[in-house]
Tab-separated table of C-alpha atoms in Angstrom:
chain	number	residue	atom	x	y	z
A	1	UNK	CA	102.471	168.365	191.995
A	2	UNK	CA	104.907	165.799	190.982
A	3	UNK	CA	105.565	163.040	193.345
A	4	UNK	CA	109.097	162.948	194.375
A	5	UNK	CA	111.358	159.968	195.770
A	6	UNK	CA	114.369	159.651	197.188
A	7	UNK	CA	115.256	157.011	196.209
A	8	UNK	CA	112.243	153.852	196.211
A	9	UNK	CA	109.772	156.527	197.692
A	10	UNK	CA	111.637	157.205	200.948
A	11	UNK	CA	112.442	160.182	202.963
A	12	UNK	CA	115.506	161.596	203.631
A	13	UNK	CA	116.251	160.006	206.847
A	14	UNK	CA	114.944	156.448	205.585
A	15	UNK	CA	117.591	157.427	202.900
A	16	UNK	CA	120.577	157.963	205.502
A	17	UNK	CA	119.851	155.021	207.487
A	18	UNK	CA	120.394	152.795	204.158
A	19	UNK	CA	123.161	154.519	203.428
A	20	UNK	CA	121.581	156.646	200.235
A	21	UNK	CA	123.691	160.078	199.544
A	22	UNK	CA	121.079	163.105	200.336
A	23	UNK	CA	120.650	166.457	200.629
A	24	UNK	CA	124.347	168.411	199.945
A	25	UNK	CA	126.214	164.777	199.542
A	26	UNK	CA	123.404	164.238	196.472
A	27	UNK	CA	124.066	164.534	193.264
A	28	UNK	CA	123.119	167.740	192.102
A	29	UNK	CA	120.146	168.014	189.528
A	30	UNK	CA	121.745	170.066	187.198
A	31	UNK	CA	125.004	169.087	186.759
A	32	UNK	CA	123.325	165.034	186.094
A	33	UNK	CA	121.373	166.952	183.383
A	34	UNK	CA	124.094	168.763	182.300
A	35	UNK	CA	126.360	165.038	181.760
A	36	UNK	CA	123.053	163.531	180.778
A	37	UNK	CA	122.800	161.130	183.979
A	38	UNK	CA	119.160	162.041	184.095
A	39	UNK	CA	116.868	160.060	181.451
A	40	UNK	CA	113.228	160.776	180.636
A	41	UNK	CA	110.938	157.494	180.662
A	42	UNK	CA	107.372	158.453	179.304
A	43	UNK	CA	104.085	156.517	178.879
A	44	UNK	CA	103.901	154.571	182.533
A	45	UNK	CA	101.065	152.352	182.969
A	46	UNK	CA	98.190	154.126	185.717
A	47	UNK	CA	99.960	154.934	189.224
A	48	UNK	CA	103.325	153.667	189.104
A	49	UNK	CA	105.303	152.612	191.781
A	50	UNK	CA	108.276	154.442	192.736
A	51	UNK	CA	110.230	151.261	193.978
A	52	UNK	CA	108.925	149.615	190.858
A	53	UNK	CA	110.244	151.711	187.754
A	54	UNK	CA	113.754	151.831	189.720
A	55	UNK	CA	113.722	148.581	190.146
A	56	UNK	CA	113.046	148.304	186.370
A	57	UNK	CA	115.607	150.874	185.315
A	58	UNK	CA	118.345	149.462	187.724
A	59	UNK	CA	118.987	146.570	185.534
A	60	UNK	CA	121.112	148.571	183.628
A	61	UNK	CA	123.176	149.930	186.302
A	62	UNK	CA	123.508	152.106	190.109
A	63	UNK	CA	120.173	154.224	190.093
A	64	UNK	CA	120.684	157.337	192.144
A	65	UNK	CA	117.754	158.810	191.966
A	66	UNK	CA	114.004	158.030	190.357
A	67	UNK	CA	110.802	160.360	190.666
A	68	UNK	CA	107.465	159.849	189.130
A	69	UNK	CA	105.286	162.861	187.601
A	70	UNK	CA	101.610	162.227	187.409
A	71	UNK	CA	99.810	164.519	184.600
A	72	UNK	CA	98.237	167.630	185.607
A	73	UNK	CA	94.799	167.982	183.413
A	74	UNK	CA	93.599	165.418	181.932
A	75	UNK	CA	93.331	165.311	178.304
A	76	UNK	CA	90.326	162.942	177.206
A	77	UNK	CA	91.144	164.102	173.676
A	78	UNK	CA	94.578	162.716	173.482
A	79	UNK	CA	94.862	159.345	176.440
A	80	UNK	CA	98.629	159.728	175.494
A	81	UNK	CA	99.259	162.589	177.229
A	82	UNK	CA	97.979	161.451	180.900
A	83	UNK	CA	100.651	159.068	181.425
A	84	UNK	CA	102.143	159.146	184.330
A	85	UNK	CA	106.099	159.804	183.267
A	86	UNK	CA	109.283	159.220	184.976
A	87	UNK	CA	113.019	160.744	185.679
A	88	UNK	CA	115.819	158.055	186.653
A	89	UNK	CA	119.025	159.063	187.317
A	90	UNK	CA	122.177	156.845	186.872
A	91	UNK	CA	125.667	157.554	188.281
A	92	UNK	CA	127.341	156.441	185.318
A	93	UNK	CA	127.004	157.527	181.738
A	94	UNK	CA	126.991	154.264	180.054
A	95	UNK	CA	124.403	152.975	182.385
A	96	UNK	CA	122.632	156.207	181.333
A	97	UNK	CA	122.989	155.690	177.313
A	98	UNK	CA	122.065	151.887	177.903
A	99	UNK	CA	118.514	152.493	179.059
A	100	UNK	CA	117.614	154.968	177.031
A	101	UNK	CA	118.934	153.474	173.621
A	102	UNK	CA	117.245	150.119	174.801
A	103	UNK	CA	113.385	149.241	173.977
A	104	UNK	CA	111.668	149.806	177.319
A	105	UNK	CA	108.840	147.307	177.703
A	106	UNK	CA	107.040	148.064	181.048
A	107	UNK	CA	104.393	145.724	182.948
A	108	UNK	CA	101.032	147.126	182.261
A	109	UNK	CA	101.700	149.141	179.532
A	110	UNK	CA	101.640	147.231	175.688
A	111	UNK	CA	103.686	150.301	173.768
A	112	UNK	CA	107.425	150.568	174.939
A	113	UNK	CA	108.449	153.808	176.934
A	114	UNK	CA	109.426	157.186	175.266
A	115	UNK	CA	112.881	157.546	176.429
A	116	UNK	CA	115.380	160.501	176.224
A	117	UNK	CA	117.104	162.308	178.042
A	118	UNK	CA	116.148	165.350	181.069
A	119	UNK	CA	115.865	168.689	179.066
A	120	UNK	CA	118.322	171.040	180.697
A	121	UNK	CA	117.278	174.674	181.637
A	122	UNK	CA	117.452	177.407	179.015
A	123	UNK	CA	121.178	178.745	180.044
A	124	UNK	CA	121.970	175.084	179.690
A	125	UNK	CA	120.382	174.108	177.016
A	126	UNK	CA	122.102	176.553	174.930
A	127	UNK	CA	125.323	175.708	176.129
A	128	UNK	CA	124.165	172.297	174.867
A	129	UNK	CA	123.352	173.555	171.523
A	130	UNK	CA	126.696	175.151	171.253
A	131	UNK	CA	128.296	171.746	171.921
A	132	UNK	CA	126.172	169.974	169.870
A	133	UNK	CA	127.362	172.530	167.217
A	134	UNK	CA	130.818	170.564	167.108
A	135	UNK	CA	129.325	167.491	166.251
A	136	UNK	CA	129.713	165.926	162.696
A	137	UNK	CA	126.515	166.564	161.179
A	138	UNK	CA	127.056	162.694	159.364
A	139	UNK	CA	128.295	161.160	162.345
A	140	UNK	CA	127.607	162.781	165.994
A	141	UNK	CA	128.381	160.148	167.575
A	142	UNK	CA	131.607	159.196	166.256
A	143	UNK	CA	134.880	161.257	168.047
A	144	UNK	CA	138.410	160.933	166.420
A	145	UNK	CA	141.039	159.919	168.827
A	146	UNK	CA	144.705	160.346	168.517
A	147	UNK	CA	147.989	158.823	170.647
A	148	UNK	CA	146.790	155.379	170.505
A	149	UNK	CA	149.063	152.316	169.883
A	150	UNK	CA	149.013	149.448	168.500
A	151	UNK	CA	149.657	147.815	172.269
A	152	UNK	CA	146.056	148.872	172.671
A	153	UNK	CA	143.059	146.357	171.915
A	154	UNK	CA	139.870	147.251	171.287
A	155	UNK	CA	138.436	145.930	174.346
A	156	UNK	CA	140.888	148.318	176.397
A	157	UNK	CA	140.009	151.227	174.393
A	158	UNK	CA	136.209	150.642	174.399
A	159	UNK	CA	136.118	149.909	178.506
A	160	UNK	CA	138.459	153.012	178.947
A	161	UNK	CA	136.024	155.422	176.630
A	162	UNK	CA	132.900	153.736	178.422
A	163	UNK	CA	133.129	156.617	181.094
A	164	UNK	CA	131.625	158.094	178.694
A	165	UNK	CA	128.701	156.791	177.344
A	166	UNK	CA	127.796	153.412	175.929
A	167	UNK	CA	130.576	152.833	173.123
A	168	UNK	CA	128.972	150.961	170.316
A	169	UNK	CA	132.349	150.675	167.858
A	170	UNK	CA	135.963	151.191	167.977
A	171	UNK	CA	138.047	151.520	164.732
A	172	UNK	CA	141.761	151.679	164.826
A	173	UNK	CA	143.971	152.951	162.353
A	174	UNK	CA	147.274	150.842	162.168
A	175	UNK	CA	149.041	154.544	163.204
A	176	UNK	CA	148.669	156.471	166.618
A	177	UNK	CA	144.723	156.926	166.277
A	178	UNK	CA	141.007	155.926	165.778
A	179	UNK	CA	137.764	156.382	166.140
A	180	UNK	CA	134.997	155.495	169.012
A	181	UNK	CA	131.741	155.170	168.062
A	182	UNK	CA	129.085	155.846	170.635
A	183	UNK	CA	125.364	154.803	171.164
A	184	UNK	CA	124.302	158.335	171.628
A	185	UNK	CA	125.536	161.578	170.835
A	186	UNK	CA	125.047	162.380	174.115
A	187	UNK	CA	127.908	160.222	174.562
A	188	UNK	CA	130.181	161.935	172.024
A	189	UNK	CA	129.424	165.366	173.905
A	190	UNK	CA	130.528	164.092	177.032
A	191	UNK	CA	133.736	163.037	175.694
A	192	UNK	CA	134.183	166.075	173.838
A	193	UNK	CA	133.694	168.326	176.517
A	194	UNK	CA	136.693	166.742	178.112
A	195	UNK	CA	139.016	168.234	175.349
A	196	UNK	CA	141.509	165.360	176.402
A	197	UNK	CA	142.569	162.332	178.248
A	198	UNK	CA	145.367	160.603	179.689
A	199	UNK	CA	145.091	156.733	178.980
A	200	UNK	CA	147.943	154.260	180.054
A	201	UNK	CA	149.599	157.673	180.839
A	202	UNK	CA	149.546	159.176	177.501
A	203	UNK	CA	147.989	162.129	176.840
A	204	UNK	CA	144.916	161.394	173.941
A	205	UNK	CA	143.581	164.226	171.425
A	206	UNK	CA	139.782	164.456	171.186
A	207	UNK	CA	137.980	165.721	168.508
A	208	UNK	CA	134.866	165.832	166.382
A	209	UNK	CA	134.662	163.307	164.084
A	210	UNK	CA	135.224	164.963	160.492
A	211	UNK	CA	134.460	161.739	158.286
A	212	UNK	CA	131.979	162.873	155.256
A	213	UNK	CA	130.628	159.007	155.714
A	214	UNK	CA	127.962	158.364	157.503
A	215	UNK	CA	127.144	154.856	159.202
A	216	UNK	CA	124.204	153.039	157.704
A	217	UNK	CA	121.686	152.985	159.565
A	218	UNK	CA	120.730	149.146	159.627
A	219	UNK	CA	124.748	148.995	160.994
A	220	UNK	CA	124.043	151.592	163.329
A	221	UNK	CA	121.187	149.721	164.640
A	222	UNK	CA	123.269	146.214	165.322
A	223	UNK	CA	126.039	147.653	166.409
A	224	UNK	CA	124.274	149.371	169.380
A	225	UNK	CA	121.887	146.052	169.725
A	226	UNK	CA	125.338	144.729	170.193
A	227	UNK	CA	126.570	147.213	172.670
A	228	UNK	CA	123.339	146.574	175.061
A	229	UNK	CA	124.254	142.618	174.707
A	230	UNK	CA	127.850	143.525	175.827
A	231	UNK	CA	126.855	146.073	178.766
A	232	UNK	CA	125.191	143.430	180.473
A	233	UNK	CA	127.586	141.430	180.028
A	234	UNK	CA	130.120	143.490	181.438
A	235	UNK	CA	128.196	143.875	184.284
A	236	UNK	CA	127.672	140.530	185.148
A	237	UNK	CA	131.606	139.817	185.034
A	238	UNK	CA	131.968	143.420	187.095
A	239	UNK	CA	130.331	142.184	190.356
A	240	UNK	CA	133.535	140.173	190.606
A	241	UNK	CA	135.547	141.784	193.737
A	242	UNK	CA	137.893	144.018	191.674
A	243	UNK	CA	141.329	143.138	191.445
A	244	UNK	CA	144.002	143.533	194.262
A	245	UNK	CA	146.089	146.261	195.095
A	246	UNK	CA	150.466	146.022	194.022
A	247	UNK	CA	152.669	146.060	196.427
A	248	UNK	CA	153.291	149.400	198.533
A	249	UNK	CA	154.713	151.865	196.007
A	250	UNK	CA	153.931	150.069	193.536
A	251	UNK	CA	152.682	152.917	190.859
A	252	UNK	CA	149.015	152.568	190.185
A	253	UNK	CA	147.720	150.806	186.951
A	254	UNK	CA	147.702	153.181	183.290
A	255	UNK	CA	144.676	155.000	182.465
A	256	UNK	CA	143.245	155.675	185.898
A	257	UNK	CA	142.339	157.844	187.409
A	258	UNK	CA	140.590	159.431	184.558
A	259	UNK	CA	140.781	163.206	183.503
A	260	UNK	CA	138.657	165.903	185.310
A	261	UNK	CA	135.071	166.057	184.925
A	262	UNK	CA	134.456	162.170	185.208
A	263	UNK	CA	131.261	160.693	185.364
A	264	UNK	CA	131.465	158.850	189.035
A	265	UNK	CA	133.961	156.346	190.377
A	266	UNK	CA	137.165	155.038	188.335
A	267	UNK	CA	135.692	151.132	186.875
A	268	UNK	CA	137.957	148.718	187.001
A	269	UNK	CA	139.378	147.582	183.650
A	270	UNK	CA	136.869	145.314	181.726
A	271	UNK	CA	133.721	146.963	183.026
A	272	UNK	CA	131.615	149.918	182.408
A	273	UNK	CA	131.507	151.939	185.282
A	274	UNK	CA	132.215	150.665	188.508
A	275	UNK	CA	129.247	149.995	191.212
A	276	UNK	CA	130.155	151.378	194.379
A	277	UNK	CA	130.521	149.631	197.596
A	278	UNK	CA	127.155	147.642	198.857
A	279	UNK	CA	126.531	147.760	195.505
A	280	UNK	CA	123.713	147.097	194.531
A	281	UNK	CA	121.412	149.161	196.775
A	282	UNK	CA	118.521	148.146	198.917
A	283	UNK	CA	115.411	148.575	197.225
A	284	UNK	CA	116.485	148.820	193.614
A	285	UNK	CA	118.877	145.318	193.464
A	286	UNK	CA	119.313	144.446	189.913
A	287	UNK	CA	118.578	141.226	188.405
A	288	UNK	CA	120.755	137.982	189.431
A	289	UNK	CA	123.291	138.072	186.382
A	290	UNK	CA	122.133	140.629	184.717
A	291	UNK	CA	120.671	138.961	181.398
A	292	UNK	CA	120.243	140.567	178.594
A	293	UNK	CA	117.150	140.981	176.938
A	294	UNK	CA	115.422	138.555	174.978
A	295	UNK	CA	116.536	137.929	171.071
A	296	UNK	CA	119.912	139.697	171.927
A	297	UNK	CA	123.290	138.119	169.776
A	298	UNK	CA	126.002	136.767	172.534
A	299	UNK	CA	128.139	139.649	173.670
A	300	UNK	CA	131.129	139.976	171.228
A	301	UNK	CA	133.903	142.276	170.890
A	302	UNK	CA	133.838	145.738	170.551
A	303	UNK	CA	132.220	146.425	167.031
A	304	UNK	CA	132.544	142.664	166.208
């Protein structure tokens, strides 16, 4: 039977007295697998630790949830297929896209971790398909965007869009629209499944991407390496107190709150999803400063 957690391997009311949401005030299991909160992590070293692969995973961002699944049968035949596997679940999609598009190296273990995302139920997976459908068949992870301006930089567009999913590229066209690249496609089919979004209080049009062009692949490939550099970066300068409220009546600040369906809390501007208050949480505190990885280029500017 799969071992279960919590959250770190604790119980419900161990959960409540640190403050942890459970039972109805949880996320729900298929709606995080139906946003693609809910990544797979495969090939874990012998008996993992709960506490341990959260802690791991929390480096990129607020873990909600994490549960271990130890095989079955054993299958001498193929050693592969008795690792222990794991399901962490993030609060916010870019957090999400981050970990899964990164290389997972894992103590004890000298291959890096099969990561994907949670395979949704049958009904759900073939609404999935039928999204997925949409998608440019060259570019699934690009989305056109219209009702930009030229008042809007990059970096406003790219942290705005980062509700998301990880955004990897943004082009602007010198009229009212663009493109956002994303990490994953699963990131294009959240945004997508919005239909639109107000930003700075104008109304955006979302589409599928219909450029014949694909992006080469060794592009692709720096551009998201690029992306992970800037997520932590972004993180780093986001566990600075966010800033303060106008004056009373003051009307609040353009593009927030964000259209229906959102993936967690409204981030501040510059940073990729917000962490909540007590942020970060006992037992899975992420690493002071959040570095990135090793042999990572200095975080530059969206698609720069």
């Amino acid at each position: 039977r799969p071992k279960h957690a919590t959250r770190g391997g604790l119980g419900a009311a161990a959960a409540r007295r640190q403050g942890w949401p459970v039972g109805d005030m949880a996320p729900k299991e298929e709606e995080c697998v139906r946003k693609h909160l809910k990544v797979f992590a495969g090939g874990l070293p012998f008996r993992p630790r709960t506490d341990e692969v959260g802690n791991h995973f929390a480096r990129y961002g607020h873990v909600v949830n994490c549960s271990i699944v130890e095989p079955k049968d054993a299958d001498q035949s193929n050693p592969a297929k008795n690792a222990p596997y794991a399901f962490v679940t993030y609060r916010f999609a870019a957090d999400a896209d981050c970990a899964v598009v990164d290389t997972q190296h894992f103590p004890g273990v000298s291959r890096p971790l099969a990561m994907g995302f949670a395979t949704p139920r049958r009904k759900d997976k073939h609404d999935r398909d039928t999204k997925e459908n949409f998608l440019n068949d060259k570019e699934p992870y690009k989305v056109f965007v219209g009702g930009i301006s030229e008042r809007d930089s990059e970096e406003e567009v790219g942290d705005f869009f980062s509700q998301w999913g990880l955004v990897a590229l943004v082009y602007r066209d010198r009229g009212s629209w663009g493109f956002v690249h994303f990490a994953t496609r699963e990131g294009a089919m959240r945004l997508l499944d919005e239909g639109s979004v107000v930003f700075q209080r104008r109304k955006l049009e979302i589409k599928a991407s219909e450029s014949k062009r694909a992006m080469d692949d060794g592009e692709r490939h720096d551009l998201v390496k690029r992306a992970i550099t800037r997520h932590f970066h972004k993180k780093s300068m986001g566990m600075a107190p966010p800033p303060a409220p106008g004056p009373p009546g003051a009307p609040p600040g353009g593009g927030y709150p964000p259209a229906p369906g959102y993936y967690g809390a409204p981030p501040p501007s510059g940073y990729y999803g917000a962490p909540p208050p007590g942020y970060p949480p006992s037992g899975y505190p992420p690493p002071a400063g959040y570095p990135p990885p090793a042999g990572y280029p200095p975080p530059p500017a969206y698609g720069g």
